[in-house]
Short mmCIF file of C-alpha atoms and ligand atoms in Angstrom, two decimals:
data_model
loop_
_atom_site.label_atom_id
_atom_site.label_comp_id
_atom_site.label_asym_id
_atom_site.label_seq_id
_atom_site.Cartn_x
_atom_site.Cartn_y
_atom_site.Cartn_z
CA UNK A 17 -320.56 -156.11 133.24
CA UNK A 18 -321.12 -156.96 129.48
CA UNK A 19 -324.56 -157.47 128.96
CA UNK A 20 -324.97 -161.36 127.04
CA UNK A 21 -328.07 -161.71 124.70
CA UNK A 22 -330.42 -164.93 125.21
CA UNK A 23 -331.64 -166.42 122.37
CA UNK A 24 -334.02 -169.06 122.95
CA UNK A 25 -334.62 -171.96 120.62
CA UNK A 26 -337.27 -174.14 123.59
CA UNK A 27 -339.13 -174.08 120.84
CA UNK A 28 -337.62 -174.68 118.00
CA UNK A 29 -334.54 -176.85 118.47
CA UNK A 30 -336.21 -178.14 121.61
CA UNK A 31 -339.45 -178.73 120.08
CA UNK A 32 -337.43 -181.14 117.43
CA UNK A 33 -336.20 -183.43 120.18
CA UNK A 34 -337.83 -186.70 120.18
CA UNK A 35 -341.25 -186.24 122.35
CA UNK A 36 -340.74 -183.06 123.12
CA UNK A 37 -343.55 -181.55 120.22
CA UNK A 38 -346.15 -179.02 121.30
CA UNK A 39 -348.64 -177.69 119.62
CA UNK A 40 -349.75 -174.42 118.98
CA UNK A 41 -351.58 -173.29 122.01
CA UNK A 42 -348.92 -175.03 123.96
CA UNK A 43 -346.30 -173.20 121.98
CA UNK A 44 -348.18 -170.15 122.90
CA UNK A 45 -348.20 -170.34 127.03
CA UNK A 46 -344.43 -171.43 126.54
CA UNK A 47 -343.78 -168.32 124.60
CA UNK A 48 -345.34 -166.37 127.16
CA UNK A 49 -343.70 -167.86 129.93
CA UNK A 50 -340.42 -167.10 128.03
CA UNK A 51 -340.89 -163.74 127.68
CA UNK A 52 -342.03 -163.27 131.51
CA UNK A 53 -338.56 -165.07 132.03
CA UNK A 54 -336.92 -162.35 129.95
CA UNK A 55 -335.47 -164.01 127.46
CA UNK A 56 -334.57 -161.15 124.33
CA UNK A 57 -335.17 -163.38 121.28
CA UNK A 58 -337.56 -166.61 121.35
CA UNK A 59 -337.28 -168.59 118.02
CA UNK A 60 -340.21 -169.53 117.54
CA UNK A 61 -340.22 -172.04 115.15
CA UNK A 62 -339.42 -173.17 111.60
CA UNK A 63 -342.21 -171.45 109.63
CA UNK A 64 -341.37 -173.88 106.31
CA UNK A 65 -341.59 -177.45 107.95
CA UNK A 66 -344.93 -177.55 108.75
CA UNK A 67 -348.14 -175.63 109.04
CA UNK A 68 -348.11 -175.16 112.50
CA UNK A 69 -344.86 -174.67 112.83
CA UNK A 70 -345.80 -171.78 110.64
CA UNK A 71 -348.89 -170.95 112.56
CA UNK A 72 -347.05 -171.37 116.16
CA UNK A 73 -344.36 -168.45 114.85
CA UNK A 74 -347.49 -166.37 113.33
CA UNK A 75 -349.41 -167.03 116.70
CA UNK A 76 -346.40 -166.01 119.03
CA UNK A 77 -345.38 -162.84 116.69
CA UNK A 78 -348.93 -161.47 117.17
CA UNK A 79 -349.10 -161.09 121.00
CA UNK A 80 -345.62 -161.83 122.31
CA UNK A 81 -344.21 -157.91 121.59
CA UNK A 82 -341.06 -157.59 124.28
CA UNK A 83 -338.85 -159.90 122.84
CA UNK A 84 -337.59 -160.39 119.20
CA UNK A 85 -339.08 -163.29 117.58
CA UNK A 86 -336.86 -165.34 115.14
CA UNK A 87 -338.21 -167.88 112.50
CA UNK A 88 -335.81 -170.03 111.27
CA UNK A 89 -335.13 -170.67 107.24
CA UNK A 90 -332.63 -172.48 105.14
CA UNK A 91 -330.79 -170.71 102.54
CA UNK A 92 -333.18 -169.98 99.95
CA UNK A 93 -336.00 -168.34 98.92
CA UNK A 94 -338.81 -170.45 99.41
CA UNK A 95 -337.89 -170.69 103.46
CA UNK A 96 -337.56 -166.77 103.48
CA UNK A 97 -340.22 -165.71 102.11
CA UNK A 98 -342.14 -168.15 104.11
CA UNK A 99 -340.42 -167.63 107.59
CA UNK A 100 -341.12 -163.29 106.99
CA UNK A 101 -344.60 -164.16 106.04
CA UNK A 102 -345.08 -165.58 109.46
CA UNK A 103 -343.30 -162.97 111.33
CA UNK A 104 -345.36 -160.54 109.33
CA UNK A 105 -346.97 -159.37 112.59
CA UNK A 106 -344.03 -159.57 114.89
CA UNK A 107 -343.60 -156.21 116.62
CA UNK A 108 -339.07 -156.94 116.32
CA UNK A 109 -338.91 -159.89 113.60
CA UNK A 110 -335.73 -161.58 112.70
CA UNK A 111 -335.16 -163.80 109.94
CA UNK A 112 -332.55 -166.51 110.67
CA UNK A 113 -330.62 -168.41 107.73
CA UNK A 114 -328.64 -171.29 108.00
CA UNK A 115 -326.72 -173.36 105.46
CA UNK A 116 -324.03 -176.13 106.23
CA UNK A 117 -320.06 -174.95 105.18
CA UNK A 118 -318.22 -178.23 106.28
CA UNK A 119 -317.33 -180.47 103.48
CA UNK A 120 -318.90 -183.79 104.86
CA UNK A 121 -322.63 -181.55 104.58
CA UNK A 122 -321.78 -180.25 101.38
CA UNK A 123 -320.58 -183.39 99.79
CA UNK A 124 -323.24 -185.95 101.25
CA UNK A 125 -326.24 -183.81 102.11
CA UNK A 126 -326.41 -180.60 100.11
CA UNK A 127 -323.86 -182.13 97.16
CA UNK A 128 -322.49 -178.43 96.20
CA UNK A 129 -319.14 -177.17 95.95
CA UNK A 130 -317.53 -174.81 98.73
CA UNK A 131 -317.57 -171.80 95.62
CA UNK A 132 -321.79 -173.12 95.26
CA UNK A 133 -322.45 -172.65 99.17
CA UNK A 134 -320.52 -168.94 99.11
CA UNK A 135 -322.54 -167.81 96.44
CA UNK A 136 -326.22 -169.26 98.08
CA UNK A 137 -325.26 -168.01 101.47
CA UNK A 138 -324.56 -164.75 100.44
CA UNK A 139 -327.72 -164.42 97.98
CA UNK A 140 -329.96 -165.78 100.75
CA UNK A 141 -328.98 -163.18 103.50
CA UNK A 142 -329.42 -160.40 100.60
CA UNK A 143 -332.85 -161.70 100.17
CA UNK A 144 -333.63 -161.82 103.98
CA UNK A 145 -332.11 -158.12 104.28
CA UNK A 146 -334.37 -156.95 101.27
CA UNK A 147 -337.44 -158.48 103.92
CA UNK A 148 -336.01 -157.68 107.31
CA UNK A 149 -333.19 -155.35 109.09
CA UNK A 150 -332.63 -158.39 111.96
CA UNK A 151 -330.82 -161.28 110.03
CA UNK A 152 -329.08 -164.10 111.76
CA UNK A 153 -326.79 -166.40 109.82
CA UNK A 154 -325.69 -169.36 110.78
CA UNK A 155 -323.08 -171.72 109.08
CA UNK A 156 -324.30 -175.24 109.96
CA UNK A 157 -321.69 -177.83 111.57
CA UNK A 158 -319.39 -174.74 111.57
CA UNK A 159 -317.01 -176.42 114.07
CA UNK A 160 -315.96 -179.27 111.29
CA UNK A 161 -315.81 -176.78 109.24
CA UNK A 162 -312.49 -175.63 107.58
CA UNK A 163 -311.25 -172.45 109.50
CA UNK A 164 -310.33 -170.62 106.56
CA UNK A 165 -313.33 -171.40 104.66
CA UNK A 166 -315.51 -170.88 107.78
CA UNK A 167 -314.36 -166.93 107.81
CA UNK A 168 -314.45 -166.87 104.31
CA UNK A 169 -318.46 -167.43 104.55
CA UNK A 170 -318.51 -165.01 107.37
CA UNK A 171 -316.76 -162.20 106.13
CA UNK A 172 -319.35 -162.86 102.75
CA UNK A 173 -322.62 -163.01 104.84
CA UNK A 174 -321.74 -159.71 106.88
CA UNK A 175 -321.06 -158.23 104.13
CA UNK A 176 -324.28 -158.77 102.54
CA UNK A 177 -326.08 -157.71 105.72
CA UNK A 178 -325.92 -160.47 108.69
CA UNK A 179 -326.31 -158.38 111.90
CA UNK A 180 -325.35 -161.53 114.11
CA UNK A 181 -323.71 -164.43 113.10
CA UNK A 182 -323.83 -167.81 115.28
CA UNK A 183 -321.52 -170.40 115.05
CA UNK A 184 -322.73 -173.54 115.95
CA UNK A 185 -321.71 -176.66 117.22
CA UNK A 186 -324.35 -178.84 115.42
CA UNK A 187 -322.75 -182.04 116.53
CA UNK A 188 -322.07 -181.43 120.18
CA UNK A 189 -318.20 -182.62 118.59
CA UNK A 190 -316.29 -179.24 119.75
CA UNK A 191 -314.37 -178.57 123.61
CA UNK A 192 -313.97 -175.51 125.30
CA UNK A 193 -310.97 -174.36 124.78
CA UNK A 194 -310.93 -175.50 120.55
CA UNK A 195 -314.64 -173.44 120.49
CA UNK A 196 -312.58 -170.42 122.50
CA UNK A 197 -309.95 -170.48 119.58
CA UNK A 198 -312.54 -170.59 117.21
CA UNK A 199 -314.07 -167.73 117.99
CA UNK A 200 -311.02 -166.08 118.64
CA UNK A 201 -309.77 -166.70 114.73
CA UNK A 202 -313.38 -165.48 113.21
CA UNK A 203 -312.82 -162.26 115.60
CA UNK A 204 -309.12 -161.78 114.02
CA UNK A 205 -309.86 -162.88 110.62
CA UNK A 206 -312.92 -161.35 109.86
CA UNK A 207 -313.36 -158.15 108.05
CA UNK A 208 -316.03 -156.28 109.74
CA UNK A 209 -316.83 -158.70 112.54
CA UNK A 210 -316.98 -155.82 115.28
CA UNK A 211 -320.38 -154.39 113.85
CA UNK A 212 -322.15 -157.69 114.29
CA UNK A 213 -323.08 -159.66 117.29
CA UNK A 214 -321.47 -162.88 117.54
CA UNK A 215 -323.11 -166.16 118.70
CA UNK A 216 -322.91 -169.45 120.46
CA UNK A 217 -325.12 -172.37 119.48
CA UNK A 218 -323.74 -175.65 121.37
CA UNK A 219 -324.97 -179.18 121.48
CA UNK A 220 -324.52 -181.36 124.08
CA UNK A 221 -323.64 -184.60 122.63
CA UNK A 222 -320.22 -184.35 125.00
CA UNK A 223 -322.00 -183.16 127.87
CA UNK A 224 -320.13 -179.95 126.99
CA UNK A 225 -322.70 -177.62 125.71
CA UNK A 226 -322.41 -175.07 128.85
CA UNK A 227 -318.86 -174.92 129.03
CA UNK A 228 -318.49 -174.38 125.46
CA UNK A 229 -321.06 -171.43 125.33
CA UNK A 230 -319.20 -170.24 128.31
CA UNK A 231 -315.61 -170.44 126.51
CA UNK A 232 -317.44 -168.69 123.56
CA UNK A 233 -318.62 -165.62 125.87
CA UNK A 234 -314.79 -165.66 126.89
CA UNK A 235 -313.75 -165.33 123.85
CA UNK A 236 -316.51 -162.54 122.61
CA UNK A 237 -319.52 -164.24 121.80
CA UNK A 238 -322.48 -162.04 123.63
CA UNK A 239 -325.37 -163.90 122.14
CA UNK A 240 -326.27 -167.74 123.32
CA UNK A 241 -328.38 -169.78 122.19
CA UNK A 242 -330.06 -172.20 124.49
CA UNK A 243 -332.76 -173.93 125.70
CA UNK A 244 -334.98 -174.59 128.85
CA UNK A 245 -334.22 -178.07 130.52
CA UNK A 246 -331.34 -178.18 127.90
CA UNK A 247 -333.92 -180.16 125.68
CA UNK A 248 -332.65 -180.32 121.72
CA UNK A 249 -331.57 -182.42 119.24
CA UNK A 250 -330.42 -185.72 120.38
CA UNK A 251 -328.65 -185.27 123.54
CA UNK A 252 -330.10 -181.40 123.37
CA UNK A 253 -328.68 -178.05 123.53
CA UNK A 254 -326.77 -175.88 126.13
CA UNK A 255 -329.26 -175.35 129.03
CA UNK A 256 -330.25 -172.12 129.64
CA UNK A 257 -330.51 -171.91 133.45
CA UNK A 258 -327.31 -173.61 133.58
CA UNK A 259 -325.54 -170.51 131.71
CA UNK A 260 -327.37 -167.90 133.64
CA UNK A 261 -326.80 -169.10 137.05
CA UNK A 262 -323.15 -169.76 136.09
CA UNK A 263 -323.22 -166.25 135.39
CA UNK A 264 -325.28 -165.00 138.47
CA UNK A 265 -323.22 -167.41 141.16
CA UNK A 266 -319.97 -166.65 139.24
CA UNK A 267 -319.33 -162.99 138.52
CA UNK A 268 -316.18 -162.84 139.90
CA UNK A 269 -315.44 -165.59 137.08
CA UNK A 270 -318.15 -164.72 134.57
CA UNK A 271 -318.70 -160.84 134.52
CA UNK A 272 -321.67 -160.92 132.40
CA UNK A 273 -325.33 -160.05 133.07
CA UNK A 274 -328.78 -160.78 131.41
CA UNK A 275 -332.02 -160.00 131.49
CA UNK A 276 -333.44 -163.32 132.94
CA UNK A 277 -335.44 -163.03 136.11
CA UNK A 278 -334.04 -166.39 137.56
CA UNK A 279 -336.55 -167.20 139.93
CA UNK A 280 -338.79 -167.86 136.84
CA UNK A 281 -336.50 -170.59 135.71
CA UNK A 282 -338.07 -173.40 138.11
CA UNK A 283 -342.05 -172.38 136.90
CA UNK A 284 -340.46 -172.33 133.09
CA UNK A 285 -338.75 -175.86 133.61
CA UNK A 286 -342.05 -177.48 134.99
CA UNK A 287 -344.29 -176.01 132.58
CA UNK A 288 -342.23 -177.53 130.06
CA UNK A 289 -342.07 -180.67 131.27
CA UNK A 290 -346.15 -180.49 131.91
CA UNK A 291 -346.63 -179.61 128.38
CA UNK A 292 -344.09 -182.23 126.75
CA UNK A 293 -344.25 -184.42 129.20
CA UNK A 294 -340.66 -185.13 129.27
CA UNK A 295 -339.74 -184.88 132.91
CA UNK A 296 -335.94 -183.71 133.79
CA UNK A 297 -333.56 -185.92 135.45
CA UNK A 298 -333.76 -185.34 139.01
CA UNK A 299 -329.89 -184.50 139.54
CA UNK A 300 -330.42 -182.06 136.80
CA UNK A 301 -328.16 -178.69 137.63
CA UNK A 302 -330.64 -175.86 139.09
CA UNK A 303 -333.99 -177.20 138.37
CA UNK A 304 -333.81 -180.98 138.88
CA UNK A 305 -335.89 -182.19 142.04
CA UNK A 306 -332.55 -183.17 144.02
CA UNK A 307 -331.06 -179.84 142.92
CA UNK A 308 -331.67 -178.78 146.58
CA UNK A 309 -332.33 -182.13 148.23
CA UNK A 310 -329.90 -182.80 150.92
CA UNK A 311 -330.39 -186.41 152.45
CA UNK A 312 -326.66 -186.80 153.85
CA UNK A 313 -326.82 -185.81 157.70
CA UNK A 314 -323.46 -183.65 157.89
CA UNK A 315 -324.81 -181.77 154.70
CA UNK A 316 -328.52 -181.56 156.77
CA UNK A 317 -327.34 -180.44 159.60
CA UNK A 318 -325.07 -177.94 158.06
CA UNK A 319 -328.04 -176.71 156.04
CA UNK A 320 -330.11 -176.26 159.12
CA UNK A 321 -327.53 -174.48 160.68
CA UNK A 322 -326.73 -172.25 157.95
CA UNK A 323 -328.37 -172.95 153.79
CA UNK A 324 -324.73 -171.90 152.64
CA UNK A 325 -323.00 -174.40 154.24
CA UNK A 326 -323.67 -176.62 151.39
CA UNK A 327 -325.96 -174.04 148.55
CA UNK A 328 -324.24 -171.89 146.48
CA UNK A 329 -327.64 -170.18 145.66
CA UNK A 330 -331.10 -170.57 147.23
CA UNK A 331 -333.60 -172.65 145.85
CA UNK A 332 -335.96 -169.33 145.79
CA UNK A 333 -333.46 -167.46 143.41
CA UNK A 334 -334.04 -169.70 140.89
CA UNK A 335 -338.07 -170.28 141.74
CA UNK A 336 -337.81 -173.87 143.98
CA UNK A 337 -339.83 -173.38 146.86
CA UNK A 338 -337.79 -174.28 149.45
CA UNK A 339 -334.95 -177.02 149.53
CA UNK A 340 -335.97 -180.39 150.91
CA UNK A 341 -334.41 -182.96 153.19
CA UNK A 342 -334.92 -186.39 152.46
CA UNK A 343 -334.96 -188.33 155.19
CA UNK A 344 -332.79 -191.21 154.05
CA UNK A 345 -330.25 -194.06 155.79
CA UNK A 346 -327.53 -191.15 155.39
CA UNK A 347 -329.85 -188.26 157.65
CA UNK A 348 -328.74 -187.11 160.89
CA UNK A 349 -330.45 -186.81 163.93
CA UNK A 350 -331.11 -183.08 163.67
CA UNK A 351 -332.43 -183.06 160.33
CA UNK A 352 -334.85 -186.49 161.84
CA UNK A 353 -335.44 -184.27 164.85
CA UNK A 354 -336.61 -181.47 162.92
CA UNK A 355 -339.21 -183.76 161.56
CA UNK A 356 -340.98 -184.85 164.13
CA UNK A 357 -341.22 -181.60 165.61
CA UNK A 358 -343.15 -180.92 162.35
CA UNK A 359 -345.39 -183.67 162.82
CA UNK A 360 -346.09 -182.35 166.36
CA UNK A 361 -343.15 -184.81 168.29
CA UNK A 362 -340.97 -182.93 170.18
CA UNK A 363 -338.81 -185.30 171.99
CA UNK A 364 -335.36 -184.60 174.33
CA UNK A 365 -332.13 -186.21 173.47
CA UNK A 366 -332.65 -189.82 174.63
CA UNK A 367 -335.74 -190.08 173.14
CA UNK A 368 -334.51 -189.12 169.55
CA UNK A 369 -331.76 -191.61 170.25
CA UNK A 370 -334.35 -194.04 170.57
CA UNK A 371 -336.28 -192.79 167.70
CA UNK A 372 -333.21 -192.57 165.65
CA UNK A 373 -332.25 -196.27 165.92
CA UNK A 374 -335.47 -197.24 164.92
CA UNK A 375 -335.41 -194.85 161.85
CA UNK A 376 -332.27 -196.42 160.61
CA UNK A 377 -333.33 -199.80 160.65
CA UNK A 378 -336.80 -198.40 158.53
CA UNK A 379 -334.33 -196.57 156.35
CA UNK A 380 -331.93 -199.21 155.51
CA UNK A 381 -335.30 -201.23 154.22
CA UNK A 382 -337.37 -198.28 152.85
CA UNK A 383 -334.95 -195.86 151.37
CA UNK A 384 -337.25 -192.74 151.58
CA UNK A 385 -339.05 -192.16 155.01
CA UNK A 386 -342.21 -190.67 154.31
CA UNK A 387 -343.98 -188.75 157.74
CA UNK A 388 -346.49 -191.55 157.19
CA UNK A 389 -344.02 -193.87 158.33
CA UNK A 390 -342.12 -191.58 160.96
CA UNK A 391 -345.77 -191.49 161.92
CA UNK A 392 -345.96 -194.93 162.49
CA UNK A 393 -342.83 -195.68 163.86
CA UNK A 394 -343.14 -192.90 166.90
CA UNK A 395 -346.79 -194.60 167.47
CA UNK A 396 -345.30 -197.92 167.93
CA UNK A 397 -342.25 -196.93 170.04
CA UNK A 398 -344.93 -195.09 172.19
CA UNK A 399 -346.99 -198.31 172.41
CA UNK A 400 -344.23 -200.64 173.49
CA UNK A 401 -343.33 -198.43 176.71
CA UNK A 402 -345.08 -198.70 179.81
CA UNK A 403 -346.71 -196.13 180.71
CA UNK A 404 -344.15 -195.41 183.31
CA UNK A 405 -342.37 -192.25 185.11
CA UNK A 406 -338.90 -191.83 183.37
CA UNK A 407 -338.45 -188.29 184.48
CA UNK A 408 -335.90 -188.42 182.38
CA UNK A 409 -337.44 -189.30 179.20
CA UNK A 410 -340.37 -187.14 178.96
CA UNK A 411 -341.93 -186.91 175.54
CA UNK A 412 -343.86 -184.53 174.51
CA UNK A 413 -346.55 -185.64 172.31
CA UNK A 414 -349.35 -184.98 171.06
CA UNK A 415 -352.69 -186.69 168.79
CA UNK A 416 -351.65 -187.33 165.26
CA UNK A 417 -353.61 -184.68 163.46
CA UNK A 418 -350.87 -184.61 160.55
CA UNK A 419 -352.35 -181.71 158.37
CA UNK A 420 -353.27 -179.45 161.15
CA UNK A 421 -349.82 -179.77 162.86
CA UNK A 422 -347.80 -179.42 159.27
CA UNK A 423 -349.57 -176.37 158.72
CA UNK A 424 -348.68 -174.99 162.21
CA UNK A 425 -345.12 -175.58 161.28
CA UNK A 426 -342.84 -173.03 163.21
CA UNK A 427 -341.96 -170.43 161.26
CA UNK A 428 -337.93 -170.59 161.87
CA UNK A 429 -337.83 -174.36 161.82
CA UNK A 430 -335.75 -174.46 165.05
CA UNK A 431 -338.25 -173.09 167.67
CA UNK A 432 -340.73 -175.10 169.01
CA UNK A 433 -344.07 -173.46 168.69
CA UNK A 434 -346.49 -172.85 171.18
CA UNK A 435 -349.04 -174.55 169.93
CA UNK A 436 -347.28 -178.44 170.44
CA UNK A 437 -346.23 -177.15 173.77
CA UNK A 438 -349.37 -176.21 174.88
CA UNK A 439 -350.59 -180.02 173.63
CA UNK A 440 -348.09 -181.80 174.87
CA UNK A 441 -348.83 -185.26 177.43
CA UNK A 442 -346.68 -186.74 179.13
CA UNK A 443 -345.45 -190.27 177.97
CA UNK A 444 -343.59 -192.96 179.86
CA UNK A 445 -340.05 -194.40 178.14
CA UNK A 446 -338.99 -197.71 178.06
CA UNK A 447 -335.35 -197.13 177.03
CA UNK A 448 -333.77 -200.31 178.08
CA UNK A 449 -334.52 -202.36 174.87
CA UNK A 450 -331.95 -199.98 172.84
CA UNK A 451 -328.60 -199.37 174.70
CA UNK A 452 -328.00 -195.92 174.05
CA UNK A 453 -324.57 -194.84 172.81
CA UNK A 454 -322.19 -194.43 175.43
CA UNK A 455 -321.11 -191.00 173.80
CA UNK A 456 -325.14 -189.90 173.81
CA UNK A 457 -324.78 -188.29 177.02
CA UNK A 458 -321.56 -186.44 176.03
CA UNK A 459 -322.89 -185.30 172.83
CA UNK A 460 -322.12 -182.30 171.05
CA UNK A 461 -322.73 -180.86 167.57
CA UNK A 462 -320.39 -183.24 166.29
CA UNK A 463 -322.18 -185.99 166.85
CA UNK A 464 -324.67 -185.96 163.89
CA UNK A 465 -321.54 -185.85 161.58
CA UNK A 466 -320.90 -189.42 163.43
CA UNK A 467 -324.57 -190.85 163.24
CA UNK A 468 -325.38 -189.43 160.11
CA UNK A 469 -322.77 -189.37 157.54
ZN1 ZN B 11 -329.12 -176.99 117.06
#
């Protein structure tokens, strides 16, 4: 397996996203956080933009010592020297140096000719060299960027000393297989390309900015840059759980490995989104709060029956407690079942039917059933029936002590624990009121898929 170097940028290119800045402390338990998720190079910030951008890298070089720490710089000396003073502590610094090569940046924002941006690219990696043995170039909006010209820059700044050189997609403009080619042309075209590390920096302005980083790997990338919850620039950067569990998932697809300990990523998503407040959308790949919410009844009662039915990785590889099922209009009866038993119901077959019907009507109005109101709902089905002797139709029930009973959950989910056996009264059933489903009493397995789907 070819090992694939994460580079971080949470909080750098992450922290310049709209509401997403932290300060330093805050930049300090992220940074720790990152490096207990194993990340190899944090960037911590861009020591020239502001003092505590500059005191956030200088704060994070000091104690965090595993991984390399990158401060970022444009391409001169003012940024250098400033982004090496604050790695001055850093126990594996590395200076990173970008300056934009495609003609629309160097005719309307830097206004210098192709020949002008050469010559500053290749004095500013010098300088950084003279400072630092880790330099990381990057040619900004490299994929407008004329090909030829592009590899022309790259040949220049390896030459002068890059040891990795990213090519970014600063505009989130490039696909898969065009960012594939790309790399594949620097690789042929380049002299001396195979003694530096290339890398992947990807927007997501297309919603591409996985499966361009991934196409990049393909093609010989082995660095990515990335970021937790895929915050960024505008519509943000390629999301770094979403390339490692791609990776983890995939190997027959993506033979690559890293260092990231994945059940981290969940704790590392939340305690960005505590400090930034900027909460992730809840169908959010891996660490969204549906990513392992199943409400449909065929998918819940597959899941019951077996989580791989409808996971392709448990919620605990990548940190989420467990994976939940919302009891919606679309549950089944299992899954509803399940419930009760949890809040200390236990009822046969034709008293979940009963139960059931009533749930569906709630959940058509409702949406989300909450136990309060499966709470509610059993109490008032157990009012309405006389207190009569169905033999058929014993329920099991017990007082409504909802803490007590959801801590005494059983451990497998599908036994029935002693305790609510040992509490259970008997209650009479009053089942005329809702005709059952002729098919109830010939039920199999199958029938959830009917009920619930
Ligand atoms: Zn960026």
């Amino acid at each position: 397996m070819e090992r694939i170097t994460i580079f971080d940028t949470t909080l750098r290119d992450g922290e310049q996203s709209p509401g997403c800045s932290m300060n330093v402390p805050e930049k300090l338990r992220m940074a720790h956080h990152l490096d207990r998720l194993g990340v190899d190079v944090i960037e911590a910030g861009f020591p020239i933009a502001s003092e505590g951008d500059f005191a956030a890298v200088q704060a994070i070089a000091a104690v965090v010592r595993r991984p390399i720490i990158a401060g970022l710089a444009r391409a001169c000396s003012k940024d250098i020297e400033r982004a090496w003073q604050a790695l001055q502590g850093a126990a594996r610094p590395r200076i990173h140096v970008f300056l934009a090569t495609s003609d629309i940046h160097l005719k309307y924002k830097l206004r210098i000719s192709r020949q002008q941006c050469l010559e500053q690219a290749i004095e500013a990696i010098r300088l950084a060299k003279s400072l630092c043995d880790d330099v990381e170039f990057s040619p900004e909006d490299a994929t407008r960027t004329d090909p030829d010209f592009l590899c022309q820059v790259v040949e220049a700044v390896v030459a002068a000393g890059a040891t990795t050189v990213n090519i970014p997609d600063t505009v989130g403009y490039t696909t898969p297989v065009e960012f594939g080619e790309l790399i594949c042309t620097i690789r042929e075209n380049v002299r001396g390309i195979e003694n530096v590390t290339i890398s992947a920096h990807c927007h997501d302005d297309l919603g591409l900015a996985v499966a361009n980083s991934l196409a990049a790997i393909a093609a010989g990338a082995r660095q990515v840059e990335c970021t937790i919850n895929g915050i960024g620039e505008r519509a943000g950067n390629a999301s770094l759980e979403e390339i490692v569990m791609a990776m983890r998932v995939r190997p027959d697809r993506l033979a690559y490995e890293t260092e990231i300990a994945s059940e981290e990523l969940f704790p590392a998503s939340q305690m960005l989104s505590e400090i930034t407040g900027v909460a992730v959308q809840p169908n959010k790949a891996i660490i969204g709060r549906n990513a392992f919410a199943h409400e449909a009844g065929i998918h819940q009662d597959g899941m019951l029956k077996n989580p791989l039915t409808y996971e392709i990785m448990t919620p605990q590889s990548v940190g989420v407690p467990d994976s939940k099922l919302v009891l919606g209009k679309h549950s089944g009866r299992h899954a509803l079942g399940l419930r009760c038993e949890q809040l200390g119901h236990q009822f046969d077959r034709h008293q979940l039917d009963e139960v059931y019907r009533h749930f569906v009507v709630l959940a058509d109005q409702i949406k989300h059933v909450e136990d309060v109101h499966l709470l509610e709902l059993i109490s008032a089905i157990q009012k309405d029936r006389p207190a009569a002797a169905d033999d058929r139709a014993q329920v099991k029930s017990i007082p409504l002590d909802v803490p007590a009973f959801a801590a005494a959950r059983p451990d497998s989910g599908h036994g029935h624990s002693k305790l609510l056996r040992s509490m259970s009264v008997s209650s009479g059933a009053g089942l005329a009121s809702f005709p059952l489903n002729p098919m109830a009493e010939h039920h199999g397995d199958q029938e959830d898929y009917l009920w619930g789907v």
